[in-house]
PDB file of C-alpha atoms in Angstrom:
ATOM      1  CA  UNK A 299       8.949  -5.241  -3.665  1.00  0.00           C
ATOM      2  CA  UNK A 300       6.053  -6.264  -1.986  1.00  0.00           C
ATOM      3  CA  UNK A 301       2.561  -5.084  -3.291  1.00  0.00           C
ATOM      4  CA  UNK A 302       0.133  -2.364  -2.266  1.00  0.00           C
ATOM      5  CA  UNK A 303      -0.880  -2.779   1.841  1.00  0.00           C
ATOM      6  CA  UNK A 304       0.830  -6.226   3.089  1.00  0.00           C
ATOM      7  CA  UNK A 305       1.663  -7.065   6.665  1.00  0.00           C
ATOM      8  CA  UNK A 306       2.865  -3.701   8.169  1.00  0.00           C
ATOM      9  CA  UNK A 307       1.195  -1.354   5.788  1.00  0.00           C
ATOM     10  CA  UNK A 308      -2.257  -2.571   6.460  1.00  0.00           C
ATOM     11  CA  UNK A 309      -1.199  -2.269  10.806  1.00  0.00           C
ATOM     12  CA  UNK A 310      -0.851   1.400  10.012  1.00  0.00           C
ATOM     13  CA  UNK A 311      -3.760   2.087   7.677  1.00  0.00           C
ATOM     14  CA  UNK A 312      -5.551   0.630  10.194  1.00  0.00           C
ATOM     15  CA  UNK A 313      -3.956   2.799  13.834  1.00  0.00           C
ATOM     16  CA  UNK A 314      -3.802   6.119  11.862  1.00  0.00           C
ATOM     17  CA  UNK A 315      -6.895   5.891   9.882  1.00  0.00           C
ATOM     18  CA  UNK A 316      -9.226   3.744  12.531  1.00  0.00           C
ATOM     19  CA  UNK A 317     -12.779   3.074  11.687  1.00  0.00           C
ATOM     20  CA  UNK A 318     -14.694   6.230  12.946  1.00  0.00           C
ATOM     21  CA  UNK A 319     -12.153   8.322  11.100  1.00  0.00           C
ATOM     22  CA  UNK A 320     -13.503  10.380   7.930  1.00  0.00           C
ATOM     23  CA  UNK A 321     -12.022  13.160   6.072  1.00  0.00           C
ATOM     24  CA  UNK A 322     -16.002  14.334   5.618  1.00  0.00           C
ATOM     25  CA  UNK A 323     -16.268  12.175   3.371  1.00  0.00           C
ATOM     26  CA  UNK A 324     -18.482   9.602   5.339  1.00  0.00           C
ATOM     27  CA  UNK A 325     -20.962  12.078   5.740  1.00  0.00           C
ATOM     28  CA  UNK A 326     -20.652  12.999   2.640  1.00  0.00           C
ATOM     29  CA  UNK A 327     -21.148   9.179   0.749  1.00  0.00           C
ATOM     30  CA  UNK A 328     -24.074   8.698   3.421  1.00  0.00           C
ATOM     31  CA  UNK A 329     -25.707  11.567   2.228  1.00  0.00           C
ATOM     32  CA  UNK A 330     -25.259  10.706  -1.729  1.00  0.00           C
ATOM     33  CA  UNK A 331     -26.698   7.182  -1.192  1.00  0.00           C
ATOM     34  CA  UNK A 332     -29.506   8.181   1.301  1.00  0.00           C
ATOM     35  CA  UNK A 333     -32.408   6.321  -0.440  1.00  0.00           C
ATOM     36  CA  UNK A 334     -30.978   3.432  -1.872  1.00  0.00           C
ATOM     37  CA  UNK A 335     -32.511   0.548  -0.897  1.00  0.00           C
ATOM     38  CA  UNK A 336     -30.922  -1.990  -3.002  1.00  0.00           C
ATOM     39  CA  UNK A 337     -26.902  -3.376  -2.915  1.00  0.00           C
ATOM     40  CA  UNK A 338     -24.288  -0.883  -2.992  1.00  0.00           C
ATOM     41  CA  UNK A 339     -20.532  -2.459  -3.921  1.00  0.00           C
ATOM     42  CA  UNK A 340     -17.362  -0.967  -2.378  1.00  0.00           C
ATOM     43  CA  UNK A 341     -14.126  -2.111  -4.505  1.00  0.00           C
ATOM     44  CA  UNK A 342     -10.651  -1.887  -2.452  1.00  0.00           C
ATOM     45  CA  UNK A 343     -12.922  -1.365   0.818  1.00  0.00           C
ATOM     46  CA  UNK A 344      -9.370  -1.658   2.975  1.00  0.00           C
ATOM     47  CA  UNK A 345      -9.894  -2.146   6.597  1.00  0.00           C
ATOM     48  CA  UNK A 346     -13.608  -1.245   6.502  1.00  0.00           C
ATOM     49  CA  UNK A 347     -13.400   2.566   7.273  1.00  0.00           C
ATOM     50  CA  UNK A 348     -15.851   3.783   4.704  1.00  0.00           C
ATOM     51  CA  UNK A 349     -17.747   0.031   4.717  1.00  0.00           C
ATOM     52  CA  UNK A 350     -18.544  -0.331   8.617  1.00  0.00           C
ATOM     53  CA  UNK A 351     -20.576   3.346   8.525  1.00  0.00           C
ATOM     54  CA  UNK A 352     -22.465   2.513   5.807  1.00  0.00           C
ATOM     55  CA  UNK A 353     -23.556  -0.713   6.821  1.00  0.00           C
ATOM     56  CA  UNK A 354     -23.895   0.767  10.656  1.00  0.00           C
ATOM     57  CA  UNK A 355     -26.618   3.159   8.744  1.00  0.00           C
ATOM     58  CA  UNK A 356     -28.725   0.201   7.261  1.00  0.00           C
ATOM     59  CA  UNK A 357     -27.224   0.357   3.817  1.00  0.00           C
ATOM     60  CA  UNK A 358     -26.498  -3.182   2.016  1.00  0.00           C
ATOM     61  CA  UNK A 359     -23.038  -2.921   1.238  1.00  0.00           C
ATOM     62  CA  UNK A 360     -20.608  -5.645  -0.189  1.00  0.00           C
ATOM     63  CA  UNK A 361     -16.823  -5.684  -0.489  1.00  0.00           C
ATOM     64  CA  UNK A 362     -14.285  -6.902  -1.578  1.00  0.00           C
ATOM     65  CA  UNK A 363     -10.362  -6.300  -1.530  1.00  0.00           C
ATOM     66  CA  UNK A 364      -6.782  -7.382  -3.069  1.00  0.00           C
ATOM     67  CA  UNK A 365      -4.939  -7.589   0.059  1.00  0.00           C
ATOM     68  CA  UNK A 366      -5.982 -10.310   1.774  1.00  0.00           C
ATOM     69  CA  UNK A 367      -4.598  -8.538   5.018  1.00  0.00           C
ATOM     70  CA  UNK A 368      -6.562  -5.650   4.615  1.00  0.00           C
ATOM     71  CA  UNK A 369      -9.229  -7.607   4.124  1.00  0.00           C
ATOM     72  CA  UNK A 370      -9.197 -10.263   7.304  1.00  0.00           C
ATOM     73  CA  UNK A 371      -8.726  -6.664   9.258  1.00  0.00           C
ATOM     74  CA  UNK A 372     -12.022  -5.552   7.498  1.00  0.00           C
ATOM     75  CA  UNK A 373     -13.465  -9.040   8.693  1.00  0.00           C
ATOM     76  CA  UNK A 374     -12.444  -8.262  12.386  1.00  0.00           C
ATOM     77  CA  UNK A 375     -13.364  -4.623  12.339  1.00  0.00           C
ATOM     78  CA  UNK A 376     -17.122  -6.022  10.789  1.00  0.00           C
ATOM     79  CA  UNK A 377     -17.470  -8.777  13.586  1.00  0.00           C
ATOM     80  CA  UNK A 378     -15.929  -6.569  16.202  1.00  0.00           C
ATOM     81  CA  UNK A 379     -19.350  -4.736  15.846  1.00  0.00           C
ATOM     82  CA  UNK A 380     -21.350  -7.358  14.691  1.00  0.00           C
ATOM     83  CA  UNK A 381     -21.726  -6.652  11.339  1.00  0.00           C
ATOM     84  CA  UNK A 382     -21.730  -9.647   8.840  1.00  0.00           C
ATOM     85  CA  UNK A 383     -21.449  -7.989   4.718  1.00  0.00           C
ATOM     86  CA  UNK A 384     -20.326 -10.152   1.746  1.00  0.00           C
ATOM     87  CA  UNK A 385     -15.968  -9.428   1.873  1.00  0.00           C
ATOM     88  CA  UNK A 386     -14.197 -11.869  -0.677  1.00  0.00           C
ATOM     89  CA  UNK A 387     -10.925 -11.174  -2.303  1.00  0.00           C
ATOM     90  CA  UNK A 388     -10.639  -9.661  -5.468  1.00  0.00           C
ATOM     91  CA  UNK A 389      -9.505  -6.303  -7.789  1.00  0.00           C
ATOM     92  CA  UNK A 390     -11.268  -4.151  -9.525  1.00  0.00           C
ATOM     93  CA  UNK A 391      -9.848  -5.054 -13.348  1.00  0.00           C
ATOM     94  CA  UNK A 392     -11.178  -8.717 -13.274  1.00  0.00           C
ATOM     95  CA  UNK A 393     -13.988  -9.244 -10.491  1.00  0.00           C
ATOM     96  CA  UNK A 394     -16.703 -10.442 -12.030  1.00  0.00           C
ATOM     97  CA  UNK A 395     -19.886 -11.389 -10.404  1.00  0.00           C
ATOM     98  CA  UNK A 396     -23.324 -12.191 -11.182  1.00  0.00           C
ATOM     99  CA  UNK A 397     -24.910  -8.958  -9.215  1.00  0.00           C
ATOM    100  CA  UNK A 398     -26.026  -5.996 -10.372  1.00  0.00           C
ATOM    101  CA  UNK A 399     -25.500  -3.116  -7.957  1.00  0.00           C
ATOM    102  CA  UNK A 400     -27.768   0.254  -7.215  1.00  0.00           C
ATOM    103  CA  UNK A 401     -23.879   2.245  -6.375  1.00  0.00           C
ATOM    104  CA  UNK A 402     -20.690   1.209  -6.590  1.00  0.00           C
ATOM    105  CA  UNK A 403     -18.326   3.442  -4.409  1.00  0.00           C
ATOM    106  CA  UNK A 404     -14.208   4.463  -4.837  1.00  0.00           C
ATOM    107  CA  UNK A 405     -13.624   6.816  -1.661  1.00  0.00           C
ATOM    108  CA  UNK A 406     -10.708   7.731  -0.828  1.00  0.00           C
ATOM    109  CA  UNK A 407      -8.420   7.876  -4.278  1.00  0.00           C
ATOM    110  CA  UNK A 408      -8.256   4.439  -3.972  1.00  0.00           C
ATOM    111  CA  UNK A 409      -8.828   4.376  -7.864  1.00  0.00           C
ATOM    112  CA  UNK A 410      -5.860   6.161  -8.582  1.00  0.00           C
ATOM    113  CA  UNK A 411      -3.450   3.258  -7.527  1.00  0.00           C
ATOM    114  CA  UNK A 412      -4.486   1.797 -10.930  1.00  0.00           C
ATOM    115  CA  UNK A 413      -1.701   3.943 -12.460  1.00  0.00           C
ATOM    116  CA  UNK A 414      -1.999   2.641 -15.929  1.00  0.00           C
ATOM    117  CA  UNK A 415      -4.585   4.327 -17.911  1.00  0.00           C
ATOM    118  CA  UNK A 416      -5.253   1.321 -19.560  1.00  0.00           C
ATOM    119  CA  UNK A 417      -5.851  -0.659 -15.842  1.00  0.00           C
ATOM    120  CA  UNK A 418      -8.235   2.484 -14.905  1.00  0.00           C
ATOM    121  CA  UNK A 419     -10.489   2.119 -18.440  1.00  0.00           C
ATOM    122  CA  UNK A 420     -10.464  -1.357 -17.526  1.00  0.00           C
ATOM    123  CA  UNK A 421     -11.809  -1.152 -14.049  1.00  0.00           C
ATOM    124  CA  UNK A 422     -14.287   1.820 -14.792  1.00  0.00           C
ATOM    125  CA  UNK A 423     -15.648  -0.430 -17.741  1.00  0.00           C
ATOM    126  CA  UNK A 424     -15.766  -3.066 -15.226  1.00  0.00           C
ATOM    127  CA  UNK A 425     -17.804  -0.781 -12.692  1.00  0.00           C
ATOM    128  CA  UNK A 426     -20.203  -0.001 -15.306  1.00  0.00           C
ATOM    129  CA  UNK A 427     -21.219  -3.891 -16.247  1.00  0.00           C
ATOM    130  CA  UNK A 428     -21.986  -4.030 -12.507  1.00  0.00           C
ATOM    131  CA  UNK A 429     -24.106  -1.375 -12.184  1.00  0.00           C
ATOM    132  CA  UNK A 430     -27.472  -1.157 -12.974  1.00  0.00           C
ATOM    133  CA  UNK A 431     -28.941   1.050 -15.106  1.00  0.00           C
ATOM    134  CA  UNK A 432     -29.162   4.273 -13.613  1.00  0.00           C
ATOM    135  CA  UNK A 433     -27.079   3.384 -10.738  1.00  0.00           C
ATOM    136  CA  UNK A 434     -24.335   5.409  -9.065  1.00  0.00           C
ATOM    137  CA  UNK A 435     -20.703   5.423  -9.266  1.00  0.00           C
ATOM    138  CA  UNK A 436     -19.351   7.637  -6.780  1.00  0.00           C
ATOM    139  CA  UNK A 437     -15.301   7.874  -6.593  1.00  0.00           C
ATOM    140  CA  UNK A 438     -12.839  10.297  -4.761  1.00  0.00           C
ATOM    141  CA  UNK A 439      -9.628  11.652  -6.947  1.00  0.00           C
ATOM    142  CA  UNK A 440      -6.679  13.562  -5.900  1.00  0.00           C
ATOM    143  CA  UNK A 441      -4.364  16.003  -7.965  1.00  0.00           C
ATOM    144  CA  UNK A 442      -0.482  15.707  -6.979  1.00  0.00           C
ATOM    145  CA  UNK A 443       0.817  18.806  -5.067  1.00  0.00           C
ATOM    146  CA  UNK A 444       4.363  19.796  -4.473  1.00  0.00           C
ATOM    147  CA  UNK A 445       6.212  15.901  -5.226  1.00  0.00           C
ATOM    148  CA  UNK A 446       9.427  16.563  -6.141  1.00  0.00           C
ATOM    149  CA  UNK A 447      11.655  13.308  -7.104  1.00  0.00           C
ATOM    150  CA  UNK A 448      14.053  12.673  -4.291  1.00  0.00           C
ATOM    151  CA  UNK A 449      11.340  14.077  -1.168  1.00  0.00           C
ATOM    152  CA  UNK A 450      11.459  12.112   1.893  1.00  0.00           C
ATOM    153  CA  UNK A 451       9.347  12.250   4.841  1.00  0.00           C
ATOM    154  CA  UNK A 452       9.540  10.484   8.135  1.00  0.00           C
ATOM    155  CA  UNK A 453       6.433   9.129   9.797  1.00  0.00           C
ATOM    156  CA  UNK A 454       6.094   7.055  13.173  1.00  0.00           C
ATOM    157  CA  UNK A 455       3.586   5.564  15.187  1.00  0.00           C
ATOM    158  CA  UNK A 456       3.705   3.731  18.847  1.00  0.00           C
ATOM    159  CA  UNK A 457       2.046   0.799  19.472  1.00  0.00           C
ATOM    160  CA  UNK A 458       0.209  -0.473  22.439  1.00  0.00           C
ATOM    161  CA  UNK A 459       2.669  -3.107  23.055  1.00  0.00           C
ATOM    162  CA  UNK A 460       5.784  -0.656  23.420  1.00  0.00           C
ATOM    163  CA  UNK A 461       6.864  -1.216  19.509  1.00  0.00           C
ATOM    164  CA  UNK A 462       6.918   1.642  17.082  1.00  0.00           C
ATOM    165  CA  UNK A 463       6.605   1.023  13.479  1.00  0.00           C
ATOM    166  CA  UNK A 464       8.416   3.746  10.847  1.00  0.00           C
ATOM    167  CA  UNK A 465       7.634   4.782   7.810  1.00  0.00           C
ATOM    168  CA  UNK A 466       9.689   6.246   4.980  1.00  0.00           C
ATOM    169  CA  UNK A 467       8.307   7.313   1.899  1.00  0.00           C
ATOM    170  CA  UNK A 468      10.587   8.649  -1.035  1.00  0.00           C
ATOM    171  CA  UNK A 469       9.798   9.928  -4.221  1.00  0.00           C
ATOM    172  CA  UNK A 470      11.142   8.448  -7.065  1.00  0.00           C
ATOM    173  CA  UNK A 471       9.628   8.508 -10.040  1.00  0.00           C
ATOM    174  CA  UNK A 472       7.496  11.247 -11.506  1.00  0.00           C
ATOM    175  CA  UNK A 473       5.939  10.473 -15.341  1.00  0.00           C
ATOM    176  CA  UNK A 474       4.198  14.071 -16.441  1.00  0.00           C
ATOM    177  CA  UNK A 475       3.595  12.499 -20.255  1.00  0.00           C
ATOM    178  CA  UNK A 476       1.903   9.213 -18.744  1.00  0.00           C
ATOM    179  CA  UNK A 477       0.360  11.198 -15.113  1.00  0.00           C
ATOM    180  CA  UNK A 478       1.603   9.033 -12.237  1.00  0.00           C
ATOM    181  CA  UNK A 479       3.925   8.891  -9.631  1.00  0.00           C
ATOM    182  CA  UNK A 480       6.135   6.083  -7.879  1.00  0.00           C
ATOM    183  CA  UNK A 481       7.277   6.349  -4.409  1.00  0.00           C
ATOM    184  CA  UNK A 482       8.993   3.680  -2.152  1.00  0.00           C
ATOM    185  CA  UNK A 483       7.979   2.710   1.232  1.00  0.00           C
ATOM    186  CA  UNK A 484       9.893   1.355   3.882  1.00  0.00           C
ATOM    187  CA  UNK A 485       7.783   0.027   6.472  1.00  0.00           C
ATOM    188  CA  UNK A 486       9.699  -0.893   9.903  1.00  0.00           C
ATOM    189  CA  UNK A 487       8.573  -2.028  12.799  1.00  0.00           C
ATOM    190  CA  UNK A 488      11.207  -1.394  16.759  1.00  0.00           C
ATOM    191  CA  UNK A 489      11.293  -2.575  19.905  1.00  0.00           C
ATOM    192  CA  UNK A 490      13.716  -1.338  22.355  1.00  0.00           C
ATOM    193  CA  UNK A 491      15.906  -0.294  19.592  1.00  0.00           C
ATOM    194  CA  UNK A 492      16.011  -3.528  17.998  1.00  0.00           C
ATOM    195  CA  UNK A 493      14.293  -4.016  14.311  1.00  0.00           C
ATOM    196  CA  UNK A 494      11.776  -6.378  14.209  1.00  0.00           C
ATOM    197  CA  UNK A 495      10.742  -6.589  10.412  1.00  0.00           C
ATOM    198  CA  UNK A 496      11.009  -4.754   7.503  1.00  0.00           C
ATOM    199  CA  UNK A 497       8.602  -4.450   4.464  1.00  0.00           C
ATOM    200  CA  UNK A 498       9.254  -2.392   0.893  1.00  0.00           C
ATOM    201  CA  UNK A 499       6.448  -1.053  -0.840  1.00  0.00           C
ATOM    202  CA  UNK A 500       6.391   0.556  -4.426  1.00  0.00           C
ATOM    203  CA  UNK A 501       3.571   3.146  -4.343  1.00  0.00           C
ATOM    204  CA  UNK A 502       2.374   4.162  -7.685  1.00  0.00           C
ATOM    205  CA  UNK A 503      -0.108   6.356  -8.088  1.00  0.00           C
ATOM    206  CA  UNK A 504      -2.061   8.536 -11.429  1.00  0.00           C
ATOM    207  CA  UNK A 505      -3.733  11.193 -11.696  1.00  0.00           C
ATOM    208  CA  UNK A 506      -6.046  13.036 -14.361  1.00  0.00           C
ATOM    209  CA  UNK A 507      -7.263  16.484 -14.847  1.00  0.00           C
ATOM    210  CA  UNK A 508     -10.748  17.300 -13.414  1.00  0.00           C
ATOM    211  CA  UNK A 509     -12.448  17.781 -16.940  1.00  0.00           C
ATOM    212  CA  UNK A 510     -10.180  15.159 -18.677  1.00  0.00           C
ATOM    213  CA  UNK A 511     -11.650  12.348 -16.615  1.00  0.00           C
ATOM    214  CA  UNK A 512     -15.392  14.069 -16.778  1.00  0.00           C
ATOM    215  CA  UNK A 513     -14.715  13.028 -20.224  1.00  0.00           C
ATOM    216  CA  UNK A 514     -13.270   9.453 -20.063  1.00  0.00           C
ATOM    217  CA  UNK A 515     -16.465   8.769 -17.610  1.00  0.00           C
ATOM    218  CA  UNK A 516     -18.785  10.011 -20.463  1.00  0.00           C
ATOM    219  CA  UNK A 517     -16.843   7.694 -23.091  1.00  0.00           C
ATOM    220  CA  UNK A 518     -17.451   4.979 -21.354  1.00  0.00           C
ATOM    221  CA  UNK A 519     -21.226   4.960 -20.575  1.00  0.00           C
ATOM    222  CA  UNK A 520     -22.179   7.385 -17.731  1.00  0.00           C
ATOM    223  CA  UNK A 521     -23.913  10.449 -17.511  1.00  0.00           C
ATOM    224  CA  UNK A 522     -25.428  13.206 -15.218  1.00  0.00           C
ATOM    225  CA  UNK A 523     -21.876  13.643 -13.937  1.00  0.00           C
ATOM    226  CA  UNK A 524     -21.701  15.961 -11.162  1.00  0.00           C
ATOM    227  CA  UNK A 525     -18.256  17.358  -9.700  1.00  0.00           C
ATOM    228  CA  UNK A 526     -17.661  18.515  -5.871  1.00  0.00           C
ATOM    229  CA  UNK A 527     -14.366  19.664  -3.886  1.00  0.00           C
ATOM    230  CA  UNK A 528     -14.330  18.857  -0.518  1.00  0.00           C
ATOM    231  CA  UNK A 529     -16.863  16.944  -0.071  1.00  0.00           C
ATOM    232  CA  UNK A 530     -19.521  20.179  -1.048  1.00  0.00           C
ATOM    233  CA  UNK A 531     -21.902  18.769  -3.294  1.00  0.00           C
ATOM    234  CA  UNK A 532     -21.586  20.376  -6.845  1.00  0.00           C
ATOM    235  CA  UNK A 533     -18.628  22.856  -5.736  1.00  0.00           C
ATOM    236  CA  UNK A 534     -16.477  22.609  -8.695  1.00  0.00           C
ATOM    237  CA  UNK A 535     -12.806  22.471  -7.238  1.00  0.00           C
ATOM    238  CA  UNK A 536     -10.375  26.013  -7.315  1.00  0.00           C
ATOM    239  CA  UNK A 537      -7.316  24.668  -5.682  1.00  0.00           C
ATOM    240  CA  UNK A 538      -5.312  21.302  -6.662  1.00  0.00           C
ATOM    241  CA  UNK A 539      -4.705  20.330  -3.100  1.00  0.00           C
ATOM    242  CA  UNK A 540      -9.003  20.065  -2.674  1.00  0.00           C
ATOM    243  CA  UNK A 541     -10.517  16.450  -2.425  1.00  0.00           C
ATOM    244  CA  UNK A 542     -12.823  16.313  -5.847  1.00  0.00           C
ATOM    245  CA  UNK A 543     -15.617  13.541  -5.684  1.00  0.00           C
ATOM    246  CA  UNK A 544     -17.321  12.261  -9.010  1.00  0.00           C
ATOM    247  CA  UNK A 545     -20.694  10.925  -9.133  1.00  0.00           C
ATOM    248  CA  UNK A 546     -22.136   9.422 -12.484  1.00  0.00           C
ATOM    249  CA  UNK A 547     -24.958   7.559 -13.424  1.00  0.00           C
ATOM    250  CA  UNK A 548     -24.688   3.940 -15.701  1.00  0.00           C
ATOM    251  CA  UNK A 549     -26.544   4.566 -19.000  1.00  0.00           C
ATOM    252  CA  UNK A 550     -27.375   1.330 -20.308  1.00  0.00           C
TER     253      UNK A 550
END
């Protein structure tokens, strides 16, 4: 299997979640860094869609990326609109750079595809040598809802060019003792009924319990941790299927 967002996987992040799209949570990030005037870092920043705002609202934001196709698309979405941050490729267990940053920022549950707890304490230690003291770490987590191993869905989308790419996603695996879930993608991409390429994709993804990762953040060197749901600032979440957005400040 290939890994997370190669050729075909990165085409469709990138025509059903285009950069202008948010979930409120662009508003939401601009409004929890308003004031920073220093370097903000954005780990996994994908095709740019939380990265181009930010920078298009005079923030100084670097980022960086495993996929080096989701990255080049971030490049092209940045010069598209003549935008020029720091992208260079790397994850968020081992980067390791010489920089010190006011906020780094996770939207999106993009932390949660580090599906090993031991990966995630790796990573959030990581964050935490980067950040100054008394900087912000902001990052998005999502609760599973209604996975059942064996659940399929069926997505499409049509290209300009007349080809359609498909995507099936299956369940597979679901680890309750260990909190994460595989699925398998199958990425294809048609052209007057003819397959054009293929590309598998196993999807794995944790998750934590809203007070069980307050505490893992605290362990590990931040404070003033403040919880929302949806995108409401300091709304403590009711319902699993709500968005819930950390923000914690590096104690040094």
């Amino acid at each position: 299997m290939l890994g997370y967002y190669s050729k075909l996987s990165t085409e469709v992040y990138g025509v059903d979640k285009p950069i202008g799209t948010s979930f409120g949570d662009v508003e939401f990030y601009l409004d929890r860094l308003a004031g920073i005037t220093g370097r903000i870092l954005e780990p996994a920043t994908g095709t740019g869609r939380m990265l181009v705002p930010l920078l298009e609202n005079n923030l100084s934001v670097d980022g960086f990326d495993s996929s080096p196709e989701m990255l080049e698309m971030c490049k092209k979405n940045c010069e598209e609109r003549g935008l020029a941050p720091n992208l260079f490729e790397a994850d968020m267990l081992t980067f390791s750079l010489g920089t010190e940053y006011e906020a780094i920022v996770v939207p999106a549950g993009t932390f949660l595809l580090l599906h090993e707890r031991e990966a995630s304490i790796k990573a959030l230690k990581n964050f935490h040598q980067h950040l100054k003291p008394g900087g912000k770490l902001i990052m998005d987590l999502y609760l599973p809802t209604d996975n059942e191993v064996g659940n399929s869905t069926l997505r499409s989308w049509e290209l300009e060019d007349g080809e359609v790419i498909t995507l099936e996603t299956t369940t597979k695996e679901i680890d309750h003792i260990n909190q994460f879930s595989v699925s398998h993608n199958r990425y294809e991409r048609w052209k007057s009924g003819k397959l054009l390429d293929t590309e598998l994709e196993r999807f794995a993804m944790r998750w934590y319990g809203v007070e069980e990762f307050r505490t893992i953040l605290e362990n590990h060197g931040y404070r003033d941790i403040v919880i929302s749901a949806d995108y409401q600032y300091g709304q403590y979440p009711e319902s699993p299927k709500q968005s819930i957005t950390f923000e914690a400040v590096a104690e040094k």
